[in-house]
Coordinates of C-alpha atoms in Angstrom, one line a residue:
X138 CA 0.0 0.0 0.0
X139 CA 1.3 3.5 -1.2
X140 CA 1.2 6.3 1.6
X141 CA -0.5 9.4 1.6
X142 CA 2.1 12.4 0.4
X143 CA 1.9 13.8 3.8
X144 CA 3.3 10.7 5.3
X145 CA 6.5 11.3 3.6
X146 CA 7.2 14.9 5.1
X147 CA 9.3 16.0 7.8
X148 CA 6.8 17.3 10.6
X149 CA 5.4 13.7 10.2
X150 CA 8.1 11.8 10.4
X151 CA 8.8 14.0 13.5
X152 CA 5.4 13.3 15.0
X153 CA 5.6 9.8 14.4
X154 CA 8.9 9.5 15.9
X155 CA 7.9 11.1 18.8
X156 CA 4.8 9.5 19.3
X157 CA 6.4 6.5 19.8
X158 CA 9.6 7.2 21.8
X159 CA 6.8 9.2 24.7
X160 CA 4.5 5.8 24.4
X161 CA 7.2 3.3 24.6
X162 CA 8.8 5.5 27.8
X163 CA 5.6 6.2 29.3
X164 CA 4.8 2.4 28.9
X165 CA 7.6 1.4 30.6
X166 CA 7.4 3.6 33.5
X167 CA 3.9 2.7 33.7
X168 CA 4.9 -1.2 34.1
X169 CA 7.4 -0.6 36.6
X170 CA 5.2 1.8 38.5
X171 CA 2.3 -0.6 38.4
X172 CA 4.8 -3.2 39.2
X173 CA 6.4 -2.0 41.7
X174 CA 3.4 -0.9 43.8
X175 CA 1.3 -3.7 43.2
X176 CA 4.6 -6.0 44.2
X177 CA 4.5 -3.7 47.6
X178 CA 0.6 -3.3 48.2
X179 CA 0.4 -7.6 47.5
X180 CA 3.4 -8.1 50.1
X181 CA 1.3 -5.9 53.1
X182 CA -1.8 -7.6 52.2
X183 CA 0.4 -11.5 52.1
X184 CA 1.8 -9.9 55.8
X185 CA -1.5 -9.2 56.8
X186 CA -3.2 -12.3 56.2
X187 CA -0.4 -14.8 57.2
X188 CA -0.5 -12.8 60.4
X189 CA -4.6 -13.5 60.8
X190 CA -4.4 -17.1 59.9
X191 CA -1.0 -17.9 62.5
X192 CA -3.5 -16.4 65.0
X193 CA -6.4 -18.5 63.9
X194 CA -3.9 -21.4 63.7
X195 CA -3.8 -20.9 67.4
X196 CA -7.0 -20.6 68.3
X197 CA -7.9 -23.6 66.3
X198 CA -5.1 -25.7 68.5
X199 CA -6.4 -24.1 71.9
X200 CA -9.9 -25.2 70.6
X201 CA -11.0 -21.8 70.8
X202 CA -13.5 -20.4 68.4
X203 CA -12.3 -18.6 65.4
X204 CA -12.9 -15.0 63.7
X205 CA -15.2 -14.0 61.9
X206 CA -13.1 -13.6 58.6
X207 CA -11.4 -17.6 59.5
X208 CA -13.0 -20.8 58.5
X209 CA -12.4 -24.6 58.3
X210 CA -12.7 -25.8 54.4
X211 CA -14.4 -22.3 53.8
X212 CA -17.1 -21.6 50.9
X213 CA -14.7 -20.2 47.8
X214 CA -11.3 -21.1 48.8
X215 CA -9.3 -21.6 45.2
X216 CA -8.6 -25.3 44.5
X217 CA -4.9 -24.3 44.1
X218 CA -4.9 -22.8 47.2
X219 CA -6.5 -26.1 49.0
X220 CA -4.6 -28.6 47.8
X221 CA -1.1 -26.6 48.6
X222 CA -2.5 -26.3 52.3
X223 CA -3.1 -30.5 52.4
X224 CA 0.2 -31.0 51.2
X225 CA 1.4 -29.3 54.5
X226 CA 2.2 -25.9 53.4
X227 CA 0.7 -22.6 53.6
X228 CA 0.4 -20.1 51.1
X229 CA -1.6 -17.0 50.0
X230 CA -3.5 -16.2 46.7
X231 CA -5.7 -13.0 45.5
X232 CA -9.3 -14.1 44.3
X233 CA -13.0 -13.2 44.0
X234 CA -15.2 -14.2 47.1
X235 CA -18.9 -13.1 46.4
X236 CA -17.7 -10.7 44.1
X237 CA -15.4 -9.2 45.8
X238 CA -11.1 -9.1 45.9
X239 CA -10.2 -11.5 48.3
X240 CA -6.4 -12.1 49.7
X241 CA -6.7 -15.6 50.8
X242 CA -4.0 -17.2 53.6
X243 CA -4.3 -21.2 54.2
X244 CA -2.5 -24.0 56.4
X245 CA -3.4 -27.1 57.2
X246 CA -5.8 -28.0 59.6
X247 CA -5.3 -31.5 60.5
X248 CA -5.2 -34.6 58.1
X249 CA -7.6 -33.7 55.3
X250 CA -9.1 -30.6 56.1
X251 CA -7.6 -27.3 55.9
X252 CA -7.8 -24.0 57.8
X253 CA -8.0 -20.4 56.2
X254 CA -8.6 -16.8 56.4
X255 CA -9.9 -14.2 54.1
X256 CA -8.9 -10.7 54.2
X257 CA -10.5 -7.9 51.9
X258 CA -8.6 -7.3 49.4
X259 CA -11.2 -4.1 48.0
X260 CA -9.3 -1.0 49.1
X261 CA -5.7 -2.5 47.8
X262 CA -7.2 -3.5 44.2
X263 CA -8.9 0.2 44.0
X264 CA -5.9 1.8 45.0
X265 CA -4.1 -0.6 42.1
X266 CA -6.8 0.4 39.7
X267 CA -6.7 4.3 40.3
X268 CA -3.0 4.2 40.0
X269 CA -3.0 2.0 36.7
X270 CA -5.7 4.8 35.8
X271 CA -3.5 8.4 36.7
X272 CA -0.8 6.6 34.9
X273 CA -3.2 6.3 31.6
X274 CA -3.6 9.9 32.0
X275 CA -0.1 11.2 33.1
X276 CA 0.8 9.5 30.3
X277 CA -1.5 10.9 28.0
X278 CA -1.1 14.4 29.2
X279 CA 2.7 14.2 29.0
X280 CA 2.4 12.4 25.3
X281 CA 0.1 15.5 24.0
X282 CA 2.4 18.1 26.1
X283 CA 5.5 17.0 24.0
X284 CA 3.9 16.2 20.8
X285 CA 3.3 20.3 21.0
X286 CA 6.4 21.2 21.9
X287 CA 8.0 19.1 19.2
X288 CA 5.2 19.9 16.5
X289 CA 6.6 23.6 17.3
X290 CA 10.2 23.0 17.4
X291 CA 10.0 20.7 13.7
X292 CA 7.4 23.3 12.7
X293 CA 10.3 25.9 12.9
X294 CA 12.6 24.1 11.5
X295 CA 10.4 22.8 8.4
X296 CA 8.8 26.5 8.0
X297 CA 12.5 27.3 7.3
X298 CA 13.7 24.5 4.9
X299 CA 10.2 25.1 3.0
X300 CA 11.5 28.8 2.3
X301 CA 14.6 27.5 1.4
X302 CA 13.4 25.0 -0.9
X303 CA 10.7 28.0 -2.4
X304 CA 14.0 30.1 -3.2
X305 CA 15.9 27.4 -4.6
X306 CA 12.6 26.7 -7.1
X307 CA 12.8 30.7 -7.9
X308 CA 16.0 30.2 -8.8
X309 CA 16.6 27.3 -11.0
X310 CA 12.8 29.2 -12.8
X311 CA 15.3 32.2 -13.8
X312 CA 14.9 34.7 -10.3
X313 CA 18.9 35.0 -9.7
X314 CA 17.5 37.7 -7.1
X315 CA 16.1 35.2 -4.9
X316 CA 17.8 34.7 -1.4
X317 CA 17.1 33.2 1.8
X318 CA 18.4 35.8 4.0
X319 CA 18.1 33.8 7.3
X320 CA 19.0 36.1 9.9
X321 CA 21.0 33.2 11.8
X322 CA 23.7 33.9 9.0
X323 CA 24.0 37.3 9.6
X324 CA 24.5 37.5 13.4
X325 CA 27.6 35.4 14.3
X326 CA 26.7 35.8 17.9
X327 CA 23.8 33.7 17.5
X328 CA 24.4 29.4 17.2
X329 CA 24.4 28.5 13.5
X330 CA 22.1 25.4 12.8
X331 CA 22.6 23.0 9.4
X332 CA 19.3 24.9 8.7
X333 CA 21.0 28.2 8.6
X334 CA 24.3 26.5 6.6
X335 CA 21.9 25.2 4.4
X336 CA 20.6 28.8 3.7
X337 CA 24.2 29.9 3.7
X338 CA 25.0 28.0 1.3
X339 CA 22.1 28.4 -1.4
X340 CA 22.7 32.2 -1.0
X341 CA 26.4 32.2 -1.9
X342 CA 25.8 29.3 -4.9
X343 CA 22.8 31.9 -6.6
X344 CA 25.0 35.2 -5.7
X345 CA 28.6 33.3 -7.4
X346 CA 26.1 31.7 -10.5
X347 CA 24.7 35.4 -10.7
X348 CA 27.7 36.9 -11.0
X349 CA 29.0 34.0 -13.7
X350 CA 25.9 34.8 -15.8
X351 CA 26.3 38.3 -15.7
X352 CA 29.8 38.1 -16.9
X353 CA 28.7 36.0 -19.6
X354 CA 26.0 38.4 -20.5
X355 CA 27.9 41.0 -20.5
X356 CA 31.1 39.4 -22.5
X357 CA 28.2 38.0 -25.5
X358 CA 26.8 41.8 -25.5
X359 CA 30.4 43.0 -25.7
X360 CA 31.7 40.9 -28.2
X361 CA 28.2 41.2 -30.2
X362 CA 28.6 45.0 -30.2
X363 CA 32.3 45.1 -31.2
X364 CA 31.8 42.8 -34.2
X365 CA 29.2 45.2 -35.6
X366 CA 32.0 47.6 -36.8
X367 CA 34.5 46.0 -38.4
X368 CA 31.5 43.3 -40.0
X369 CA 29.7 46.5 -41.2
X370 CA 33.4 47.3 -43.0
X371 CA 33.5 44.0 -44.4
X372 CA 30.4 43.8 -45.6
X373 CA 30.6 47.2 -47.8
X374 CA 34.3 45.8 -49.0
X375 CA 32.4 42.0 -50.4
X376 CA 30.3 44.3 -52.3
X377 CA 32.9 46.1 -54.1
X378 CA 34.1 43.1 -55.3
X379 CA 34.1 41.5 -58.4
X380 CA 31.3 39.2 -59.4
X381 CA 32.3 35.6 -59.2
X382 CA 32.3 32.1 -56.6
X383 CA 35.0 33.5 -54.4
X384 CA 32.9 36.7 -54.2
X385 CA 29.6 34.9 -53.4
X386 CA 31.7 32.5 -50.9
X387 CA 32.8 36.0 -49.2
X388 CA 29.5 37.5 -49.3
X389 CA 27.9 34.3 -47.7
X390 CA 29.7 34.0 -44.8
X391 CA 29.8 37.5 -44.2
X392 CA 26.0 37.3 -44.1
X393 CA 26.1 34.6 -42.1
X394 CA 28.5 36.1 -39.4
X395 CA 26.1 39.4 -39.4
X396 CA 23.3 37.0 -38.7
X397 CA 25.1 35.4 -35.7
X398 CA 26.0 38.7 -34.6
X399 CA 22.7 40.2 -34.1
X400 CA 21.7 36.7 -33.1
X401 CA 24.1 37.0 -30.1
X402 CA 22.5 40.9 -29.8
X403 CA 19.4 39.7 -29.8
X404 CA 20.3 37.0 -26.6
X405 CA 21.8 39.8 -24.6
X406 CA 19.2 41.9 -24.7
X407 CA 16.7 39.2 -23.8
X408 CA 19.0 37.9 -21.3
X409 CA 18.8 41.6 -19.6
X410 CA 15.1 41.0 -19.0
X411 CA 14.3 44.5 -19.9
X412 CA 12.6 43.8 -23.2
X413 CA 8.8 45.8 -23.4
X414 CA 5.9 44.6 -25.1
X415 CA 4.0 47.1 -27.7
X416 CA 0.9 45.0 -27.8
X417 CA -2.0 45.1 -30.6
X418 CA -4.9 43.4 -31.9
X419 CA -3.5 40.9 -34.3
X420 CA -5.6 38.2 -36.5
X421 CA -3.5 35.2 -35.6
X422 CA -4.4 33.2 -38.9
X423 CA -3.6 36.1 -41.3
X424 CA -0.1 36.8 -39.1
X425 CA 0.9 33.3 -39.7
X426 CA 0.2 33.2 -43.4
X427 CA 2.5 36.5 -43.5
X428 CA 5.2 34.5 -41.5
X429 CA 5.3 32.2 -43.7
X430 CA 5.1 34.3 -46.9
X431 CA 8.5 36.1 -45.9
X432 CA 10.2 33.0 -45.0
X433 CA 9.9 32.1 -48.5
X434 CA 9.9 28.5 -47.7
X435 CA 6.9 25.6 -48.9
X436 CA 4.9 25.6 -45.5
X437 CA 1.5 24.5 -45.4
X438 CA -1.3 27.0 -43.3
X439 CA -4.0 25.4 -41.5
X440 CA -6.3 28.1 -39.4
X441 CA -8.9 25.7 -37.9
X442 CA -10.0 27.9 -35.7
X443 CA -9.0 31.9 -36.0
X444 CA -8.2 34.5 -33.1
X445 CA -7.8 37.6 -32.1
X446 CA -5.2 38.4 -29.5
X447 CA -3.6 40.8 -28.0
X448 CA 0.1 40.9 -28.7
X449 CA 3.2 42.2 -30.0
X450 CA 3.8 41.4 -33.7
X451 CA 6.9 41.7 -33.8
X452 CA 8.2 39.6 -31.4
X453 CA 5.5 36.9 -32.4
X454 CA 6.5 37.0 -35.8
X455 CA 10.1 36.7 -34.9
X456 CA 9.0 33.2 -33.0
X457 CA 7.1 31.7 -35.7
X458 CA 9.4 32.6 -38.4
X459 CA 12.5 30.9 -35.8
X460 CA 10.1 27.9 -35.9
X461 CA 9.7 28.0 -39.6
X462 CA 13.2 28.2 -40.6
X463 CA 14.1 25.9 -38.0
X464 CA 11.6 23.4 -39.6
X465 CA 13.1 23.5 -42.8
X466 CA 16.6 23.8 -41.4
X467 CA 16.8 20.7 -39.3
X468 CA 13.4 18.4 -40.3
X469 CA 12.3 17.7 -43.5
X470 CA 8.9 18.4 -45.9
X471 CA 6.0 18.8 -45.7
X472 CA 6.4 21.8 -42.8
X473 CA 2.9 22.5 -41.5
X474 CA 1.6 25.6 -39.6
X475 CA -1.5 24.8 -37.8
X476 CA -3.4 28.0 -36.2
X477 CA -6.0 26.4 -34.0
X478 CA -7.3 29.4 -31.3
X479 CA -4.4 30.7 -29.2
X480 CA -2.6 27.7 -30.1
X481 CA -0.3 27.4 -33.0
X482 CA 2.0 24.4 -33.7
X483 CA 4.8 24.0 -36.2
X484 CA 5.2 20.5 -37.1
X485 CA 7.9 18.7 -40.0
X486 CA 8.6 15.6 -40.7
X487 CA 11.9 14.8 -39.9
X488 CA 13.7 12.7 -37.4
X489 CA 12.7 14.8 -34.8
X490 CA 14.2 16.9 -31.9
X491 CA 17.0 15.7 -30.0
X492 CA 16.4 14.2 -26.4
X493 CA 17.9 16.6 -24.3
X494 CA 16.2 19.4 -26.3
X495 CA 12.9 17.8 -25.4
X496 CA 13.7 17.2 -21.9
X497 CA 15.5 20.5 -20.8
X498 CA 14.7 22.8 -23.8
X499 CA 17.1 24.6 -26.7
X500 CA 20.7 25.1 -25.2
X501 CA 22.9 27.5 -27.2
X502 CA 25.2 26.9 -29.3
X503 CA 24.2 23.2 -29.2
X504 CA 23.6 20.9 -31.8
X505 CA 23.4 17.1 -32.2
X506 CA 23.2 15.0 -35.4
X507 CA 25.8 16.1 -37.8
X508 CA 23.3 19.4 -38.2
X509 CA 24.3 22.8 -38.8
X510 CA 23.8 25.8 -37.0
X511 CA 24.0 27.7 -33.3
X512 CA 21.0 26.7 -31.4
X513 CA 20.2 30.0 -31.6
X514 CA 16.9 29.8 -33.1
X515 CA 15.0 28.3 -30.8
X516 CA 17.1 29.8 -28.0
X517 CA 15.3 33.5 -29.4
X518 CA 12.0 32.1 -29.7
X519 CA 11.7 30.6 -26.0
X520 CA 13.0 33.9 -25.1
X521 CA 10.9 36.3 -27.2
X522 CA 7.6 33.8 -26.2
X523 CA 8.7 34.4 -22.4
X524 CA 8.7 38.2 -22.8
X525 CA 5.1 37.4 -24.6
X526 CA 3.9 35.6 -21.3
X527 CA 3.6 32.8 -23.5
X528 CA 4.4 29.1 -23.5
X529 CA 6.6 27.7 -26.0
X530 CA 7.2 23.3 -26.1
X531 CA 9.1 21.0 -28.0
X532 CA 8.2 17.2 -28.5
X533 CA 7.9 14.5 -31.2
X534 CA 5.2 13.0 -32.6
X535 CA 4.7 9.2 -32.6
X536 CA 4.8 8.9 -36.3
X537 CA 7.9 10.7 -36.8
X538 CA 8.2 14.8 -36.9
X539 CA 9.4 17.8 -34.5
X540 CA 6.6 19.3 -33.2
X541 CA 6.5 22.8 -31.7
X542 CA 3.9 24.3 -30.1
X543 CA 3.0 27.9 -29.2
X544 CA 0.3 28.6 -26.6
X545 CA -0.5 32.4 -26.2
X546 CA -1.9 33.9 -22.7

């Protein structure tokens, strides 16, 4: 049998814990208690009634007449008790007589009878009872006293690693902000708990990968910016040159380095997070058939269902047409465009994106399969859909194909 979710946490696992430590303690010291004083209250009540039937013993030899609570072969002496007494012994035993606790002392009498003496045993079972009771509810009380006590101690101490585990979520989502700040890490004075390390420790790794990314931000923006100049230059010298394959050679990968370059532009400034939306009223079907028009590329438009949203054009076209041209790029014909609502999905039919892109999304400047190309593409288009509010996925379909699916807000 699975266990509930809740079984699994901390506090829980705390309360169970704790539950049974206080019951297996309190059980013990409620057996040796009840032990101990029923051991004690027995022996004053065995004293007792040894005491009453020595004294009978003697009356019975001085033919006297006996007491009240001492009989010859009385009415409800135990069997046990009997047949220890004609063997020539005495002996005592605790037993019901009329309903009531009865401490029983026997001896023999003479050859086969046998002489005893019953003392009430009422007040000593009661007192044996009650105790057996209060220790119930010590017990009890003292379970529930340090179940609270611990439930707020573990409450502390879970309230704390929840926080830390809501900062390390806002973290690995993109917040590079986010930090614990326990106070216990600020004040030496105060005793440092593995809670507090813990929180340490997550603070420093997000302020060190912060300052990493930033660097790297900063060198691709750098580098994007200073390659603008001189690729500028070079691109005004390819055209002066004379027409012919070298010159087309030149003039290719010149484009191509332009397009990397304000690829790389593009990255940094998205990186930033300072990128502003300039929103309209756009007919989603008719935007799509004008992606794919300026692609220039055999794509196939299916509006099932049209829209109107609310959203920058731009930035949308800029996804679809990544999509497109990453369609044709990578996959293989027929590319289709399906507009269905707010949902649009780009699908080919190729071998399909690449497992780690599926799992974990486009990483730049990674490729698998002998393709060519940056990983930039997609790397833009998750970005630009992110400044949209939208949500962009990558998976395959079962009969073979990428597919790649836009959802708007």
């Amino acid at each position: 049998m699975r266990l509930p979710r809740w079984a699994g946490t901390l506090a829980a696992k705390s309360a169970a814990f704790i539950t049974v430590m206080c019951c297996a303690l309190a059980a013990l010291l409620g057996v040796l208690v009840h032990v101990s004083v029923t051991d004690q209250t027995v022996a004053q009540a065995r004293d007792q009634a040894l005491s009453r039937l020595a004294d009978a013993t003697a009356d019975f030899q001085a033919g006297d007449a006996l007491g009240r609570d001492a009989g010859v072969d009385p009415y409800g002496l135990p069997p046990r008790l009997r047949t220890l007494a004609l063997a020539g012994d005495r002996g005592t035993m605790v037993s019901d007589a009329d309903g009531r606790p009865t401490m029983w002392a026997a001896g023999p009498a003479d050859r086969d009878r046998v002489l005893a003496v019953a003392v009430d045993y009422s007040q000593q079972a009661h007192t044996i009872a009650a105790l057996d009771h209060s220790i119930l509810w010590s017990s009890a009380l003292a379970i529930g006293a340090t179940l609270l006590v611990g439930a707020f101690a573990v409450t502390s101490v879970t309230r704390r690693l929840q926080g830390t585990a809501q900062v390390a979520r806002r973290i690995s989502a993109g917040d590079l902000d986010a930090r614990v700040d326990d106070p216990r890490t600020k004040d030496p004075s105060r005793p440092q708990d593995e809670v507090a390390a813990v929180a340490a420790a997550l603070d420093g790794m997000a302020a060190s990968l912060q300052g990493k990314l930033l660097s790297e931000q900063r060198f691709t923006a750098d580098v994007a910016h200073e390659l603008r100049t001189p690729l500028t230059g070079l691109h005004a010298a390819a055209e002066l040159l004379p027409p012919g394959r070298p010159t087309e050679l030149v003039r290719d990968r010149v484009a191509a380095l332009r397009t990397l370059t304000e690829d790389l532009l593009e990255i940094s400034r998205l990186d930033t997070g300072r990128e502003r939306l300039e929103t309209d009223a756009e007919a989603l079907g008719a935007l799509a058939e004008r992606v794919v028009r300026a692609s220039g590329t055999e794509t196939e438009v299916k509006v099932v269902r049209d829209v109107w949203v609310e959203t920058d054009r731009r930035r949308l076209e800029r996804v679809l047409g990544n999509l497109v041209a990453n369609a044709h790029r990578h996959g293989r014909g027929p590319v289709v465009l399906t507009v269905e609502g707010k949902e649009v999905t780009v699908r080919d039919h190729g071998g399909g994106f690449p497992e780690y892109l599926v799992a974990h999304g486009p990483q730049r400047f990674r490729t698998e399969g002998g393709t060519k190309g940056h990983g930039l593409g997609l790397t833009i288009a998750v970005g630009q859909a992110e400044v949209l509010g939208a949500r962009l996925s990558f998976a395959n379909a079962v009969d073979g194909g990428a597919v790649a699916t836009l959802t708007l807000p």
